PDB file of C-alpha atoms and ligand atoms in Angstrom:
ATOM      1  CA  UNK S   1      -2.555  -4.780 -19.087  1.00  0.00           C
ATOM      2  CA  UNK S   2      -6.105  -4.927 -17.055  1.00  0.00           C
ATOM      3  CA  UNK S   3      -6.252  -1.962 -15.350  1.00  0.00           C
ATOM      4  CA  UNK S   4      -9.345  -1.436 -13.186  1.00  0.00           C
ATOM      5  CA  UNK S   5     -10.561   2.112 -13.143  1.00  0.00           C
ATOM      6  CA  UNK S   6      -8.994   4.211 -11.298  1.00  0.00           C
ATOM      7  CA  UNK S   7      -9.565   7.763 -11.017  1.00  0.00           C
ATOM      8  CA  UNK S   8      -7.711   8.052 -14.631  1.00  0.00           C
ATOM      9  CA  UNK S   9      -6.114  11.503 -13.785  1.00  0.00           C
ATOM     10  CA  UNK S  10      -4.455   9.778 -10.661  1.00  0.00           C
ATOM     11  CA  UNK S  11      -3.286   6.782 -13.238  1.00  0.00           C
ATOM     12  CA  UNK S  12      -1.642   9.132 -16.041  1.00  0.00           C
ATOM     13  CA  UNK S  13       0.003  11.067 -12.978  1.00  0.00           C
ATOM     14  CA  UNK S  14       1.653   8.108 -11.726  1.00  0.00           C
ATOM     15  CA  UNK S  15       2.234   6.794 -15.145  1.00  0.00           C
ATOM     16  CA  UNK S  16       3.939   9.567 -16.579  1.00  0.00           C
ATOM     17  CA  UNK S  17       8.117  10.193 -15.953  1.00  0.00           C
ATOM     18  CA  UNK S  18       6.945  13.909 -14.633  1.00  0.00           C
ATOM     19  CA  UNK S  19       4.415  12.486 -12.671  1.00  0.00           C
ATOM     20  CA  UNK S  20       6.313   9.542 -10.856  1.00  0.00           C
ATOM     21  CA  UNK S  21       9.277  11.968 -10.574  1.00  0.00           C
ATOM     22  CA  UNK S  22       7.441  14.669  -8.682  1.00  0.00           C
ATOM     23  CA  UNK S  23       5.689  11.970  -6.258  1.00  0.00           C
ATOM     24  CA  UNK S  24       9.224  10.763  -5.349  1.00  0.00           C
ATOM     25  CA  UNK S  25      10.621  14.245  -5.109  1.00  0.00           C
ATOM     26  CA  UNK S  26       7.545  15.310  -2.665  1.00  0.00           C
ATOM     27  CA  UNK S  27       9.066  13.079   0.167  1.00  0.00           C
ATOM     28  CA  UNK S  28      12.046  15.375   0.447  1.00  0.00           C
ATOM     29  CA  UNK S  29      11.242  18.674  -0.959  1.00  0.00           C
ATOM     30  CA  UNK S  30       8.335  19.268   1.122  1.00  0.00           C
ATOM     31  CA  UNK S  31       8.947  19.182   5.068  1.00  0.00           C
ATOM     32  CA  UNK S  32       5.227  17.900   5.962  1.00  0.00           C
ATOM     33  CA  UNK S  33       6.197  15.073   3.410  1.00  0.00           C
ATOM     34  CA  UNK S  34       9.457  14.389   5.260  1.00  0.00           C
ATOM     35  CA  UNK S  35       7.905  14.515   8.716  1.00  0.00           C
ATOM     36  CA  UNK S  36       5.015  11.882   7.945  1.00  0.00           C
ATOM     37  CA  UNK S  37       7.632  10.107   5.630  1.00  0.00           C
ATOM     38  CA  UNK S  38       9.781   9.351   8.488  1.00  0.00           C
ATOM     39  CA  UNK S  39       7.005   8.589  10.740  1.00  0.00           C
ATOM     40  CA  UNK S  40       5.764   6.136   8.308  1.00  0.00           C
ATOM     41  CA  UNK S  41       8.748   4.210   8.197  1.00  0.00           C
ATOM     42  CA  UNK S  42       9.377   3.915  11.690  1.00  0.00           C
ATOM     43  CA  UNK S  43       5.487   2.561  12.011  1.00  0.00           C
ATOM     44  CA  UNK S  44       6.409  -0.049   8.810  1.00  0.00           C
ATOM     45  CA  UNK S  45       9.823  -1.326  11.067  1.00  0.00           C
ATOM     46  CA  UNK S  46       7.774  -1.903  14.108  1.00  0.00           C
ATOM     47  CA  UNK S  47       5.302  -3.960  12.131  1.00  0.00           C
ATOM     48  CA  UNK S  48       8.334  -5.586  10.201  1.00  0.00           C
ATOM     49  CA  UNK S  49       9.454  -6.293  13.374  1.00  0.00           C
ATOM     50  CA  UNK S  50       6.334  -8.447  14.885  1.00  0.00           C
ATOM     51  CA  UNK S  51       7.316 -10.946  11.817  1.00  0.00           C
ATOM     52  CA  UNK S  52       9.384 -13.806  12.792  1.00  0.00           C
ATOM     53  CA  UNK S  53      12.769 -13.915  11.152  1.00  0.00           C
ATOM     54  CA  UNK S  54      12.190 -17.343   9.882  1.00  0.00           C
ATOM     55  CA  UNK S  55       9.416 -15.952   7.930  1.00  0.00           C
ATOM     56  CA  UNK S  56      11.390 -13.739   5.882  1.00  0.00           C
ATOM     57  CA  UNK S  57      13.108 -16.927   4.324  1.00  0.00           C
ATOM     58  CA  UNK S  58      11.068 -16.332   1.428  1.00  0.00           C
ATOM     59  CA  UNK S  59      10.102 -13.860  -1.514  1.00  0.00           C
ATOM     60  CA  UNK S  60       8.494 -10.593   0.002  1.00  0.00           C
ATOM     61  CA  UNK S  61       6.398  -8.870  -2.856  1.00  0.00           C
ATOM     62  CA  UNK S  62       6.238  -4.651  -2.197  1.00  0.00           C
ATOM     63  CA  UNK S  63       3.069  -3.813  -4.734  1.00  0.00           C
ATOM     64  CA  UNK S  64       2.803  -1.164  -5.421  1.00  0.00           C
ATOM     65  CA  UNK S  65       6.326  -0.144  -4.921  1.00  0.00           C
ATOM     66  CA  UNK S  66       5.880   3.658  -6.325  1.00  0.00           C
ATOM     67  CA  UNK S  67       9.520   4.833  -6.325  1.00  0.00           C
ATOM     68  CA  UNK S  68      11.058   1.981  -3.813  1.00  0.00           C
ATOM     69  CA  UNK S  69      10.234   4.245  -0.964  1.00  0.00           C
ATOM     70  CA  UNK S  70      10.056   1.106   1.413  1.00  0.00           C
ATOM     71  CA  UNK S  71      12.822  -0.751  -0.326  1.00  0.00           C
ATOM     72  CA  UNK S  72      15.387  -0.237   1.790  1.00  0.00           C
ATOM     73  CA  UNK S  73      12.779  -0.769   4.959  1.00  0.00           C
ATOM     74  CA  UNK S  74      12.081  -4.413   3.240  1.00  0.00           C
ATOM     75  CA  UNK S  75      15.319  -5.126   2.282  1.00  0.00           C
ATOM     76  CA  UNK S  76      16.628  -4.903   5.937  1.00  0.00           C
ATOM     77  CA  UNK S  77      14.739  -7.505   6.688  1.00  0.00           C
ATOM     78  CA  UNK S  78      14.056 -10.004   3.586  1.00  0.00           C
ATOM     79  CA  UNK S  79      16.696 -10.601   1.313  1.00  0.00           C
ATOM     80  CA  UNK S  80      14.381 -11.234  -1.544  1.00  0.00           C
ATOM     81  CA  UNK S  81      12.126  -8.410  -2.420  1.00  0.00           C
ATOM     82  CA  UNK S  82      10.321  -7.861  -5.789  1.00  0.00           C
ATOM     83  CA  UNK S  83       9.520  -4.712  -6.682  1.00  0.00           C
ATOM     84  CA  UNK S  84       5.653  -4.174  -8.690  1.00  0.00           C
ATOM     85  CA  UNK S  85       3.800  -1.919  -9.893  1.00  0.00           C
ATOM     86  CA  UNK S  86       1.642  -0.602 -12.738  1.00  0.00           C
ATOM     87  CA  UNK S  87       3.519   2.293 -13.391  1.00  0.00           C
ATOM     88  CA  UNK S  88       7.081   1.429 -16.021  1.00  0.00           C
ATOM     89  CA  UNK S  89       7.986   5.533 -14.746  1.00  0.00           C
ATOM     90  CA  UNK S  90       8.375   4.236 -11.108  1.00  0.00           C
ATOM     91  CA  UNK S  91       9.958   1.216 -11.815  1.00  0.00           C
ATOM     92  CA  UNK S  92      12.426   3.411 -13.546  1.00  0.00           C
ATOM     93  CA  UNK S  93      12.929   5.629 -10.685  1.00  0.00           C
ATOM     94  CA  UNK S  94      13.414   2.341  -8.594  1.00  0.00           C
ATOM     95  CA  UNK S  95      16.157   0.901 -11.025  1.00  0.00           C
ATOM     96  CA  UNK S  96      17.867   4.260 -10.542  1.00  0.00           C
ATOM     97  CA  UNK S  97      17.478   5.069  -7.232  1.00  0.00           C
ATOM     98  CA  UNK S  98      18.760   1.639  -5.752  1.00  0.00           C
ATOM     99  CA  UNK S  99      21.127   0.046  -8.457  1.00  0.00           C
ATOM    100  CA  UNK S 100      22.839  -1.613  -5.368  1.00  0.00           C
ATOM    101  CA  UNK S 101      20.115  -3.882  -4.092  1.00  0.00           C
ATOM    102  CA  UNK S 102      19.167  -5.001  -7.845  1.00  0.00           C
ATOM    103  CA  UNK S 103      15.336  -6.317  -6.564  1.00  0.00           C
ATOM    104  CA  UNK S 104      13.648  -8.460  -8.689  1.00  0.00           C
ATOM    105  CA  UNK S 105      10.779  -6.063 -10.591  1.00  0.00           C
ATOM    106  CA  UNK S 106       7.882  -6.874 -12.144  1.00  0.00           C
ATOM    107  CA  UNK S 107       5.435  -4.441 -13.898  1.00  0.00           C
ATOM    108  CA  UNK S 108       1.483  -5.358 -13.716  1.00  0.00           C
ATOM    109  CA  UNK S 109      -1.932  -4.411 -12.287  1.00  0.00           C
ATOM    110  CA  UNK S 110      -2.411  -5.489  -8.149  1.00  0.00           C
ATOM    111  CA  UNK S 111      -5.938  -6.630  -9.335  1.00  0.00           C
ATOM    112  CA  UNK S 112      -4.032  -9.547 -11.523  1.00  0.00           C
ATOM    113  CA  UNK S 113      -1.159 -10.822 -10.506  1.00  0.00           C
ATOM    114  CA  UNK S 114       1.150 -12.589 -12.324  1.00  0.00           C
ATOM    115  CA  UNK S 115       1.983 -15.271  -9.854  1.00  0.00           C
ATOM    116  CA  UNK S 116       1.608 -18.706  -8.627  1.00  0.00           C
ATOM    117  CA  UNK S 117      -0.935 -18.740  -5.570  1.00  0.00           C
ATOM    118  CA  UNK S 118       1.106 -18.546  -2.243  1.00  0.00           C
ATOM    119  CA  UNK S 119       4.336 -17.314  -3.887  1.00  0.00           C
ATOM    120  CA  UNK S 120       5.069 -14.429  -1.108  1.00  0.00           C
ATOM    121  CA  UNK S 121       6.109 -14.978   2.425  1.00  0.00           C
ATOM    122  CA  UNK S 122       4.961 -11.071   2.954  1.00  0.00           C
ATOM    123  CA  UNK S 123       2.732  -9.321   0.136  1.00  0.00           C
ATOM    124  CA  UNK S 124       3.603  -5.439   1.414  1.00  0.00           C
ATOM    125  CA  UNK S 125       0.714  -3.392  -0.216  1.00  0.00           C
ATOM    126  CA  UNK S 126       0.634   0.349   0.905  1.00  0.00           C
ATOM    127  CA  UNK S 127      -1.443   3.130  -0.506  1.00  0.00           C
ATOM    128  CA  UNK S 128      -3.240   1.899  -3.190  1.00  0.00           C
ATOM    129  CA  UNK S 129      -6.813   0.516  -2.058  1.00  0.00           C
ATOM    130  CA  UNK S 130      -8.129   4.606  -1.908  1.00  0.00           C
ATOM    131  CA  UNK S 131      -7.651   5.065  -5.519  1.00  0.00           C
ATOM    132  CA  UNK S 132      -9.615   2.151  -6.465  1.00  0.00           C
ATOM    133  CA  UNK S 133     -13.196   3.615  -6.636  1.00  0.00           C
ATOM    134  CA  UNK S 134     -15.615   0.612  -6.173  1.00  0.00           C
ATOM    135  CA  UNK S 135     -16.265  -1.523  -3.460  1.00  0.00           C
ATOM    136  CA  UNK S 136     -15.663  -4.402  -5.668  1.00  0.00           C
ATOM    137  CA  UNK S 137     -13.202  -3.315  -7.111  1.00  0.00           C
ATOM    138  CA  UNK S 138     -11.197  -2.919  -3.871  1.00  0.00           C
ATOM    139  CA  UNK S 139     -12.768  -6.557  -3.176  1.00  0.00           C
ATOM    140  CA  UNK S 140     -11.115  -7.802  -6.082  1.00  0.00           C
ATOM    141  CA  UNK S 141      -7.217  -5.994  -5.188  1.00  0.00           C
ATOM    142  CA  UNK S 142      -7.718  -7.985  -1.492  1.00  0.00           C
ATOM    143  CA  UNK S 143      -8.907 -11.207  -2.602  1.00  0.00           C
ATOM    144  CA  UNK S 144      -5.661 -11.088  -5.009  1.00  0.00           C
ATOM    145  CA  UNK S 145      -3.076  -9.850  -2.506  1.00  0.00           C
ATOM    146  CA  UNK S 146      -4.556 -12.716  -0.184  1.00  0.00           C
ATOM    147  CA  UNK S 147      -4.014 -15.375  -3.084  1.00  0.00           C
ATOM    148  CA  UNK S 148      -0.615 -14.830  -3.590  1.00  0.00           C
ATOM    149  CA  UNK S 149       0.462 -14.637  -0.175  1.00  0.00           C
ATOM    150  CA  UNK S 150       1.332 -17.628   1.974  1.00  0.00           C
ATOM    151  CA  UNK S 151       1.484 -16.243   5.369  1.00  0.00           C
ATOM    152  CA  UNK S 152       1.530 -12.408   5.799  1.00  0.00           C
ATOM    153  CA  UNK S 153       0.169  -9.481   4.710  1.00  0.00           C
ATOM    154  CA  UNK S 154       0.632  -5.472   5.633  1.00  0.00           C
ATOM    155  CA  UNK S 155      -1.733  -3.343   3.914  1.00  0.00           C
ATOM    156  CA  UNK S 156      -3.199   0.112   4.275  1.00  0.00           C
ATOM    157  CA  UNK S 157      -6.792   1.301   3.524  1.00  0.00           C
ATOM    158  CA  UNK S 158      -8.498   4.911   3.955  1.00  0.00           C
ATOM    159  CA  UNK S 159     -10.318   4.120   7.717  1.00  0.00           C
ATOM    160  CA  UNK S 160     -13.522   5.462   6.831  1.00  0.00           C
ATOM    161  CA  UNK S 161     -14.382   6.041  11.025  1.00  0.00           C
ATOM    162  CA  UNK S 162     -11.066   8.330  11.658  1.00  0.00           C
ATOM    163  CA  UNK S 163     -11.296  11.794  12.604  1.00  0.00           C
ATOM    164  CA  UNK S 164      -9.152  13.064   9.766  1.00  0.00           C
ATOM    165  CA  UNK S 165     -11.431  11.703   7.296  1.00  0.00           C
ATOM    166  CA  UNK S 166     -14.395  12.894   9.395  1.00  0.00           C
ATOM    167  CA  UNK S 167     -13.020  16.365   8.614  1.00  0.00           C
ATOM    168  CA  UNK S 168     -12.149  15.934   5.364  1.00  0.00           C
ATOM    169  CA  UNK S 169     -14.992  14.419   4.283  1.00  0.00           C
ATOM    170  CA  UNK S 170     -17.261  17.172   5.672  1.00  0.00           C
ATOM    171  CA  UNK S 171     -14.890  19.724   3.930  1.00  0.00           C
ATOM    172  CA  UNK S 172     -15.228  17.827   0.700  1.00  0.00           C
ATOM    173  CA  UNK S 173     -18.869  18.139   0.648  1.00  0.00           C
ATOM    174  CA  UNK S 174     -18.793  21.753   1.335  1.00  0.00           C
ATOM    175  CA  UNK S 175     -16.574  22.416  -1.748  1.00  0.00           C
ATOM    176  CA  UNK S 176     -18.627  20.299  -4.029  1.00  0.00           C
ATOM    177  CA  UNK S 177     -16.568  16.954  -4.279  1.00  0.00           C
ATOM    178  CA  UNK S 178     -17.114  13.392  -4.290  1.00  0.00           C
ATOM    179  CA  UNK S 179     -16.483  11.361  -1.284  1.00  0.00           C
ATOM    180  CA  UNK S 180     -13.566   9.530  -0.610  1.00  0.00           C
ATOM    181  CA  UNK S 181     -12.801   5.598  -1.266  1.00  0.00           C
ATOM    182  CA  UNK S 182     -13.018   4.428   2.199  1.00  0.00           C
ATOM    183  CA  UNK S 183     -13.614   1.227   4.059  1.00  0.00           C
ATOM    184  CA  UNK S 184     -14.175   0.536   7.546  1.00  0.00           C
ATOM    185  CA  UNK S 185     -12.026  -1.654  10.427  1.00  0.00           C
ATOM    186  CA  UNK S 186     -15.126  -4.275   9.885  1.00  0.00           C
ATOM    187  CA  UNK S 187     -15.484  -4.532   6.453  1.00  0.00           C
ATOM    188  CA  UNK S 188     -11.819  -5.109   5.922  1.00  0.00           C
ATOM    189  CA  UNK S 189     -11.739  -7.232   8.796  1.00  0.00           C
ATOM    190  CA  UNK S 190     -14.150  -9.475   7.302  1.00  0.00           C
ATOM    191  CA  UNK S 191     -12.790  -9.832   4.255  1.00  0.00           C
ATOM    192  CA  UNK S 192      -9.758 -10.919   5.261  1.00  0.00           C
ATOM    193  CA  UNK S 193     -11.808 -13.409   7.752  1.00  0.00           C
ATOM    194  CA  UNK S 194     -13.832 -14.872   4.627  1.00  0.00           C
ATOM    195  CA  UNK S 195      -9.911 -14.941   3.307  1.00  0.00           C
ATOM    196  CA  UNK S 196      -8.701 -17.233   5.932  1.00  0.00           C
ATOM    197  CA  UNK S 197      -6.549 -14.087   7.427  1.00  0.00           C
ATOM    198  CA  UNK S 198      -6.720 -12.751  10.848  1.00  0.00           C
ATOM    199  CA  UNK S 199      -6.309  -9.212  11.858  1.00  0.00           C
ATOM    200  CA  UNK S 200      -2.720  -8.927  13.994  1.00  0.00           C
ATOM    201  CA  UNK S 201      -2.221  -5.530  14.524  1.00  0.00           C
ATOM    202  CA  UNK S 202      -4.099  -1.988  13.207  1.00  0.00           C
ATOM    203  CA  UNK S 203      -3.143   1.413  13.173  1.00  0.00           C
ATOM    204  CA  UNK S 204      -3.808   4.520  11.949  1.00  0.00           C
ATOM    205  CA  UNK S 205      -0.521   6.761  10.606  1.00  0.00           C
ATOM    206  CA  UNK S 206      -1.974   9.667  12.538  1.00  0.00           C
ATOM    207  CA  UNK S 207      -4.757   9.976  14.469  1.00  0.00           C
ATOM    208  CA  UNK S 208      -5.169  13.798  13.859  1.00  0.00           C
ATOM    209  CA  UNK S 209      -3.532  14.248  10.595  1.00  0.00           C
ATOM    210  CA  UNK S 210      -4.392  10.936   8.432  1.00  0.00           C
ATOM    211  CA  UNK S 211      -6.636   8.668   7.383  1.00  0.00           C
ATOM    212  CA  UNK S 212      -4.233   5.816   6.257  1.00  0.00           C
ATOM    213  CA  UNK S 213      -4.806   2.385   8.546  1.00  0.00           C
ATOM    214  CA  UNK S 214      -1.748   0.362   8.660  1.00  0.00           C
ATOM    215  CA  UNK S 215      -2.741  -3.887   9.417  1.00  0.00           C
ATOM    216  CA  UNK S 216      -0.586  -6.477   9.958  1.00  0.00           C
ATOM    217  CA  UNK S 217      -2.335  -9.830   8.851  1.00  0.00           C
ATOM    218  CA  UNK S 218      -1.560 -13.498   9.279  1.00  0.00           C
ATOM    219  CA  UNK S 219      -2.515 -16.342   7.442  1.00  0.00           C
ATOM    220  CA  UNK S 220      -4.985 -18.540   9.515  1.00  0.00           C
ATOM    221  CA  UNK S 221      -3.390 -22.149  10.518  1.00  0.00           C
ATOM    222  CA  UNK S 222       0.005 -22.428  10.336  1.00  0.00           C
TER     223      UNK S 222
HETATM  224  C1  SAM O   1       0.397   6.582  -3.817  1.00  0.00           C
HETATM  225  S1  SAM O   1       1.493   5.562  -4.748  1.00  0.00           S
HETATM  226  C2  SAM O   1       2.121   4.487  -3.456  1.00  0.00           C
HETATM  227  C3  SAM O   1       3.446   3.862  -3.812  1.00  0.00           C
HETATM  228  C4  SAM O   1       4.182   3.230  -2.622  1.00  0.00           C
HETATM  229  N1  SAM O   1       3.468   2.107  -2.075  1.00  0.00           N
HETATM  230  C5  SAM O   1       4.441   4.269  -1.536  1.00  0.00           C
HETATM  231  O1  SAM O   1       3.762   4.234  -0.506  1.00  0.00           O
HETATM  232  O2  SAM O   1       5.290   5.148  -1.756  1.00  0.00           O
HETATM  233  C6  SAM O   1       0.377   4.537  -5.644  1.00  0.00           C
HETATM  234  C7  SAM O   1       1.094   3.642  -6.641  1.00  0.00           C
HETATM  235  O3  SAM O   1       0.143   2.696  -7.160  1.00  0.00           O
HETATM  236  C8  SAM O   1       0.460   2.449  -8.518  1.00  0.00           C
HETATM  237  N2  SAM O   1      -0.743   1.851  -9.132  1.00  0.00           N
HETATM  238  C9  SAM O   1      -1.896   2.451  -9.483  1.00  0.00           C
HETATM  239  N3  SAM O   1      -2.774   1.531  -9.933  1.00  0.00           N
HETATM  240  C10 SAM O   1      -2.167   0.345  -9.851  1.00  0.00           C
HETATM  241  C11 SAM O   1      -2.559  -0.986 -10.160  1.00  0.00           C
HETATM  242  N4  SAM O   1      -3.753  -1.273 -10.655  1.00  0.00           N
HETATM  243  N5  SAM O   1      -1.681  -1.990  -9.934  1.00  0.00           N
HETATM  244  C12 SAM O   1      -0.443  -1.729  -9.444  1.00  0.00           C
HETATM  245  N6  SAM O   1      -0.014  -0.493  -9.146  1.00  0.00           N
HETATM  246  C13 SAM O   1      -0.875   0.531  -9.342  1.00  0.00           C
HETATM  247  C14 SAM O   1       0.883   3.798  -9.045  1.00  0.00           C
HETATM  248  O4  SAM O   1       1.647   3.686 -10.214  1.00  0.00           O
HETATM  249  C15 SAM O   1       1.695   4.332  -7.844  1.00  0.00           C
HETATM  250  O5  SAM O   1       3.050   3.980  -7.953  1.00  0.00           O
END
């Protein structure tokens, strides 16, 4: 499976059984984790929520799903979700974890997507474009999410212009790392533009205390 190169300790981590277990046990045994968790899924409802109902008529595709922690979130909504991603250890966790909604699951790589152009009324895609370490790299991961879906698209990127990374960044440099995989509002913006997609809604999880930018985008024309 094509796999483009991401940080390769970050891959094994989330390919591993240990590895996926302990990212899906983070959410409730740490009670930062649980706070921004919940946060997070109220902000994913409200953007659910600017979708017309109609529009959930079709498949949504959550990629990458990690451990199905916005199945239920999806499911409220679209009765069809398929569940992707790389890693076989989360889709394990996923089978497990939810043997009641029985989602169609599909293991591959976001960057090549096993699916007919258009196939997704929705193509959810959170927190993945930061581990991807080139810009066109992360070029190639939009231009396929935008291929496969027919009308909508919620996404999240690290906003390169928050205050949190600001911070962070500045504290990274002091200890000797490498920067972080950014992008900013523009860039993405015009990517989806060249796309065919306009921008519906942006925001940030947490002004303060992240860097992750939540948008809501629409398929030009229809
Ligand atoms: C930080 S987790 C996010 C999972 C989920 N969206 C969530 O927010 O809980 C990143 C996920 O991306 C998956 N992943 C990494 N590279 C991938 C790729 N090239 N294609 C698909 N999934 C990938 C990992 O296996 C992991 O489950």
């Amino acid at each position: 499976m094509e796999i483009y190169p991401i940080q390769s300790n970050t891959l094994k981590r989330f390919g591993s059984q240990q590895g996926a277990a302990a990212y899906a046990a983070k959410f409730e045994s740490q009670w930062v984790e649980r706070i921004r968790n919940g946060h997070e899924q109220r902000l994913v409802n409200d953007f659910l929520s600017m979708i017309p109902a109609s529009d959930f008529s079709g498949f949504v595709l959550d990629m990458p799903c990690g451990f199905g922690r916005f199945l239920p979130s999806l499911r409220e909504f679209a009765p069809r979700v398929v569940e992707g991603d790389w890693s076989g250890s989360m889709l394990e966790i996923v089978r497990s974890r939810h043997p009641g909604m029985a989602p169609e699951m599909v293991r591959s790589s976001a960057t090549t997507l096993p699916f007919a152009s258009r196939s997704f009324s929705l193509v959810f895609s959170v927190r993945l474009c930061h581990h991807i370490q080139t810009f066109e790299q992360r070029l190639e991961y939009l231009r396929e999410i935008q291929r496969v879906s027919e009308r909508w698209i919620i996404f999240t990127y690290l906003d390169e212009h928050s205050c949190h990374n600001a911070v962070r960044s500045r504290l990274r440099r002091w200890k000797g790392k490498r920067a972080t995989w950014g992008m900013s509002a523009d860039e993405v913006a015009g990517v989806f533009a060249s796309g065919g997609f306009q921008v519906v809604r942006t925001e940030l999880l947490s002004k303060l205390l992240s860097s992750q930018r939540y948008t809501l985008l629409r398929r030009n024309g229809r």
